[in-house]
Amino acid sequence: MTHPTPLTPPVTLLRERALARTVALWSSPLDGDGCPAWIESTDRECGKPQTVGLLCPRHAKVAERRFAAEVAKRQAESEKRAAERARLLPIKQARLAQVEAEMARLDPPRPADRAAYTGYVHPSITKKRRRFLSDSRVSRMAALVEEHRSLTAWLGGDAA
Ligand SMILES: [Zn+2]
């Protein structure tokens, strides 16, 4: 079975509107009668017949040039962001490993982990843990947990 309406027209319309936006004022409606390109020198819209999409041939050329420049600019920005991420990735991964190691040191796996399931903790263990988790350790741990959260959010799928 074929799609009842071809997909190309809406894409073409979007592209035509995007092209027209590169030469028209932001406030100007694009579906008027003439070419909506704004002409700075005369302070008015072009108004010539719309023969190439929504534009006249001259402004269609200008729009294509601006559109291509904008695409190239976005491409360059995206490549720059990707390069910056690639540069930071090993640094953030190494920091995550440090944070996790310090968290494990501050709060080592306890022999009473079973208590997490049974709900029972021997009073002597609770006492020891209270002493172990001094205020400074607790606040350091809170800072580490926050840094861990922020690092894993930044790293996303690269956290492993
Ligand atoms: Zn025009």
mmCIF file of N, CA, C and O and ligand atoms in Angstrom, residues 35 37 46 56 59, ligand 1:
data_model
loop_
_atom_site.group_PDB
_atom_site.id
_atom_site.type_symbol
_atom_site.label_atom_id
_atom_site.label_comp_id
_atom_site.label_asym_id
_atom_site.label_seq_id
_atom_site.Cartn_x
_atom_site.Cartn_y
_atom_site.Cartn_z
ATOM 1 N N CYS A 35 6.487 38.929 -3.284
ATOM 2 C CA CYS A 35 7.711 38.498 -2.613
ATOM 3 C C CYS A 35 7.860 39.278 -1.300
ATOM 4 O O CYS A 35 7.850 40.510 -1.302
ATOM 5 N N ALA A 37 10.344 39.651 0.709
ATOM 6 C CA ALA A 37 11.692 40.085 1.087
ATOM 7 C C ALA A 37 11.697 41.569 1.462
ATOM 8 O O ALA A 37 11.058 42.388 0.793
ATOM 9 N N CYS A 46 9.593 43.718 -1.100
ATOM 10 C CA CYS A 46 9.869 43.645 -2.540
ATOM 11 C C CYS A 46 8.578 43.661 -3.356
ATOM 12 O O CYS A 46 8.391 44.510 -4.228
ATOM 13 N N CYS A 56 10.677 36.165 -5.232
ATOM 14 C CA CYS A 56 11.008 36.488 -6.616
ATOM 15 C C CYS A 56 12.375 35.862 -6.898
ATOM 16 O O CYS A 56 13.083 35.495 -5.968
ATOM 17 N N HIS A 59 15.462 37.424 -4.950
ATOM 18 C CA HIS A 59 15.513 37.164 -3.510
ATOM 19 C C HIS A 59 15.623 35.682 -3.200
ATOM 20 O O HIS A 59 16.109 35.302 -2.133
HETATM 21 ZN ZN ZN B 1 11.864 39.798 -4.143
#
